[in-house]
C-alpha cells in the first residue's frame, strides 16, 4: 500500500471549528468488484467547512460537495479512503484538521 505522502502534514491543517465528517459507505473492509467505489458520508460544516477531499492511499482522487459520490479507476487491492473537510475558500485547497478513514477492498 502506498504511503500518504501527498496528504498535508498535520501541522499545515486549520482548526476544525465545529466541522466533522463520518464515512457511511464504504463500510470497513467492504469488498467491491470493478473499479468504481460509491462514497456516502455525513458532513457537518461547522464555521469553515464547505466540502470534502477524498484520498485513496494518500492520493487525492476526488472532491465532493454533496454527501454522495463515486470514485472511479480504483485498482484491485486493499485501499484506505480518507475524507478530509475543506474550507470554502476560492482555492478550495485549505484543509481542516478533521477527517475520517476506512479501508476497503477492490477485486
XYZ file of N, CA and C in Angstrom:
321
model
N 0.843 -1.177 0.000
C 0.000 0.000 0.000
C 0.890 1.244 0.000
N 0.515 2.233 -0.793
C 1.283 3.469 -0.848
C 1.144 4.234 0.466
N 2.132 5.028 0.783
C 2.108 5.860 1.979
C 1.398 7.177 1.657
N 0.808 7.831 2.661
C 0.055 9.068 2.428
C 0.944 10.290 2.257
N 1.928 10.203 1.355
C 2.875 11.281 1.169
C 2.257 12.535 0.556
N 1.139 12.431 -0.106
C 0.561 13.585 -0.776
C -0.424 14.346 0.113
N -0.770 13.777 1.271
C -1.655 14.485 2.186
C -0.861 15.575 2.895
N -1.536 16.620 3.309
C -0.867 17.695 4.025
C -0.404 17.206 5.389
N 0.781 17.648 5.830
C 1.190 17.327 7.186
C 0.200 17.932 8.170
N -0.015 17.255 9.289
C -0.998 17.698 10.268
C -0.765 19.143 10.693
N 0.496 19.583 10.746
C 0.811 20.940 11.178
C 0.326 22.007 10.188
N 0.025 21.632 8.936
C -0.448 22.586 7.927
C -1.970 22.699 7.882
N -2.678 21.942 8.707
C -4.133 21.933 8.685
C -4.690 23.023 9.593
N -5.841 23.574 9.208
C -6.501 24.595 10.026
C -7.450 23.940 11.026
N -7.762 24.659 12.081
C -8.643 24.153 13.138
C -10.019 23.802 12.575
N -10.609 22.742 13.124
C -11.892 22.243 12.624
C -13.041 23.204 12.899
N -13.032 23.901 14.002
C -14.079 24.851 14.385
C -15.486 24.300 14.190
N -15.737 23.113 14.740
C -17.070 22.510 14.703
C -17.344 21.610 13.518
N -16.439 21.530 12.558
C -16.643 20.674 11.391
C -16.373 19.219 11.765
N -17.089 18.312 11.099
C -16.831 16.881 11.266
C -17.278 16.149 10.009
N -16.733 14.941 9.826
C -17.121 14.102 8.703
C -17.131 12.654 9.176
N -18.115 11.900 8.725
C -18.231 10.483 9.062
C -18.540 9.720 7.785
N -17.676 8.750 7.438
C -17.899 7.916 6.263
C -18.976 6.887 6.594
N -20.047 6.859 5.802
C -21.131 5.892 5.967
C -20.938 4.699 5.033
N -20.332 4.955 3.867
C -20.056 3.913 2.886
C -18.864 4.352 2.068
N -17.870 3.518 1.861
C -17.882 2.085 2.129
C -17.742 1.780 3.622
N -18.222 0.604 3.991
C -18.060 0.101 5.358
C -16.650 -0.450 5.505
N -16.158 -0.503 6.713
C -14.828 -1.043 6.997
C -14.695 -2.444 6.413
N -13.704 -2.648 5.532
C -13.438 -3.960 4.945
C -14.357 -4.368 3.811
N -15.223 -3.471 3.352
C -16.178 -3.809 2.292
C -15.462 -4.176 0.997
N -16.014 -5.167 0.296
C -15.450 -5.661 -0.962
C -16.234 -5.108 -2.140
N -15.523 -4.593 -3.152
C -16.131 -4.076 -4.376
C -15.563 -4.829 -5.564
N -16.394 -5.058 -6.556
C -15.945 -5.658 -7.809
C -15.997 -4.576 -8.874
N -14.931 -4.457 -9.642
C -14.841 -3.382 -10.629
C -14.060 -2.218 -10.050
N -13.946 -1.146 -10.835
C -13.085 -0.034 -10.420
C -13.840 1.164 -9.853
N -15.140 1.006 -9.573
C -15.930 2.107 -9.030
C -16.300 1.833 -7.575
N -16.113 2.854 -6.733
C -16.424 2.735 -5.312
C -17.353 3.890 -4.941
N -18.615 3.576 -4.620
C -19.527 4.632 -4.189
C -19.159 5.109 -2.779
N -19.257 6.411 -2.587
C -18.919 7.028 -1.307
C -20.153 7.765 -0.800
N -20.472 7.539 0.478
C -21.581 8.239 1.134
C -21.068 8.665 2.502
N -21.290 9.911 2.870
C -20.760 10.415 4.130
C -21.690 11.468 4.718
N -21.476 11.766 5.996
C -22.217 12.815 6.687
C -21.234 13.931 6.997
N -21.517 15.139 6.526
C -20.656 16.298 6.736
C -21.350 17.317 7.626
N -20.671 17.726 8.689
C -21.085 18.872 9.492
C -20.075 19.969 9.176
N -20.552 21.058 8.595
C -19.646 22.085 8.069
C -18.988 22.945 9.140
N -19.620 23.102 10.305
C -19.053 23.976 11.335
C -18.923 25.392 10.791
N -17.949 26.132 11.310
C -17.761 27.533 10.891
C -17.052 27.665 9.553
N -16.245 26.649 9.161
C -15.387 26.830 7.991
C -15.555 25.798 6.888
N -16.037 24.617 7.184
C -16.087 23.542 6.201
C -17.085 23.802 5.078
N -16.752 23.296 3.868
C -17.641 23.507 2.724
C -17.788 22.250 1.877
N -16.738 21.439 1.768
C -16.793 20.201 1.003
C -15.716 19.260 1.530
N -15.557 18.089 0.907
C -14.520 17.154 1.334
C -13.602 16.798 0.176
N -12.365 16.495 0.522
C -11.413 15.894 -0.413
C -11.374 14.411 -0.098
N -11.343 13.581 -1.139
C -11.285 12.130 -0.989
C -9.894 11.647 -1.386
N -9.195 11.072 -0.422
C -7.868 10.498 -0.659
C -7.980 8.981 -0.638
N -7.357 8.325 -1.595
C -7.237 6.870 -1.586
C -5.747 6.562 -1.523
N -5.366 5.884 -0.462
C -3.953 5.551 -0.229
C -3.072 6.796 -0.273
N -3.587 7.912 0.233
C -2.812 9.143 0.310
C -2.833 10.004 -0.927
N -3.494 9.564 -1.988
C -3.553 10.326 -3.234
C -4.937 10.946 -3.397
N -4.969 12.251 -3.641
C -6.230 12.954 -3.839
C -6.886 12.468 -5.123
N -8.077 11.842 -4.999
C -8.768 11.306 -6.175
C -10.123 11.946 -6.425
N -10.573 12.812 -5.526
C -11.870 13.423 -5.757
C -12.202 14.492 -4.743
N -13.202 15.305 -5.103
C -13.771 16.315 -4.227
C -15.278 16.188 -4.325
N -15.943 16.248 -3.177
C -17.395 16.094 -3.163
C -18.032 17.221 -2.363
N -19.074 17.837 -2.952
C -19.856 18.851 -2.240
C -21.146 18.256 -1.696
N -21.720 17.290 -2.424
C -22.890 16.604 -1.895
C -22.386 15.445 -1.048
N -23.248 14.804 -0.307
C -22.804 13.760 0.612
C -22.743 12.380 -0.029
N -22.795 12.344 -1.371
C -22.644 11.092 -2.110
C -21.811 11.345 -3.346
N -21.070 10.340 -3.770
C -20.272 10.443 -4.976
C -19.691 9.084 -5.315
N -18.920 9.022 -6.374
C -18.307 7.764 -6.797
C -16.851 8.019 -7.163
N -15.976 7.191 -6.617
C -14.573 7.198 -7.018
C -14.421 6.198 -8.151
N -13.690 6.554 -9.186
C -13.508 5.666 -10.333
C -12.023 5.396 -10.565
N -11.747 4.317 -11.284
C -10.370 3.979 -11.615
C -9.601 3.364 -10.459
N -10.298 2.798 -9.498
C -9.637 2.193 -8.340
C -9.130 0.804 -8.723
N -7.849 0.583 -8.538
C -7.222 -0.688 -8.926
C -7.493 -1.767 -7.871
N -7.410 -3.036 -8.278
C -7.603 -4.131 -7.328
C -6.608 -4.043 -6.168
N -7.089 -4.428 -4.989
C -6.243 -4.448 -3.800
C -6.952 -3.868 -2.597
N -6.212 -3.779 -1.502
C -6.718 -3.201 -0.250
C -6.346 -1.725 -0.255
N -7.305 -0.866 0.055
C -7.092 0.573 -0.011
C -7.616 1.255 1.242
N -7.089 2.440 1.507
C -7.565 3.287 2.592
C -8.193 4.535 1.987
N -9.444 4.787 2.342
C -10.143 6.009 1.942
C -10.102 6.969 3.113
N -9.676 8.200 2.856
C -9.738 9.247 3.871
C -10.494 10.425 3.282
N -11.504 10.885 4.002
C -12.217 12.105 3.634
C -11.771 13.201 4.587
N -11.380 14.329 4.028
C -10.933 15.466 4.839
C -11.788 16.678 4.503
N -12.263 17.379 5.522
C -13.094 18.561 5.344
C -12.227 19.719 4.849
N -12.795 20.481 3.891
C -12.069 21.573 3.241
C -12.872 22.864 3.376
N -12.163 23.976 3.564
C -12.790 25.297 3.613
C -13.387 25.671 2.268
N -14.327 26.564 2.278
C -14.934 27.051 1.048
C -14.212 28.249 0.477
N -12.903 28.310 0.646
C -12.129 29.427 0.109
C -12.048 29.324 -1.410
N -11.605 30.382 -2.040
C -11.538 30.415 -3.501
C -10.634 29.326 -4.082
N -9.560 28.980 -3.367
C -8.645 27.974 -3.915
C -9.110 26.542 -3.634
N -10.094 26.371 -2.783
C -10.632 25.049 -2.442
C -9.545 24.080 -1.986
N -8.475 24.602 -1.387
C -7.358 23.747 -1.003
C -7.040 23.799 0.490
N -7.732 24.648 1.265
C -7.426 24.782 2.678
C -8.149 23.702 3.467
N -7.387 22.688 3.871
C -7.970 21.561 4.586
C -7.993 21.818 6.078
N -9.036 21.296 6.720
C -9.195 21.424 8.159
C -8.669 20.167 8.846
N -8.391 20.286 10.123
C -7.853 19.176 10.897
C -8.995 18.274 11.372
N -9.727 17.742 10.403
C -10.822 16.809 10.708
C -10.981 15.873 9.510
N -11.005 14.564 9.796
C -11.120 13.588 8.720
C -11.679 12.285 9.274
N -12.018 11.387 8.375
C -12.431 10.036 8.740
C -11.779 9.090 7.752
N -11.466 7.870 8.213
C -10.770 6.893 7.375
C -11.462 5.551 7.479
N -11.374 4.786 6.370
C -11.895 3.432 6.330
C -11.108 2.673 5.276
N -10.931 1.370 5.489
C -10.279 0.584 4.436
C -11.322 -0.234 3.703
N -11.055 -0.510 2.426
C -11.945 -1.307 1.591
C -11.093 -2.114 0.633
N -11.725 -3.078 -0.049
C -11.013 -3.961 -0.961
C -11.695 -3.945 -2.322
N -10.884 -3.890 -3.375
C -11.389 -3.968 -4.753
C -10.816 -5.217 -5.395
N -11.689 -5.993 -6.065
C -11.223 -7.204 -6.780
C -11.544 -7.072 -8.238
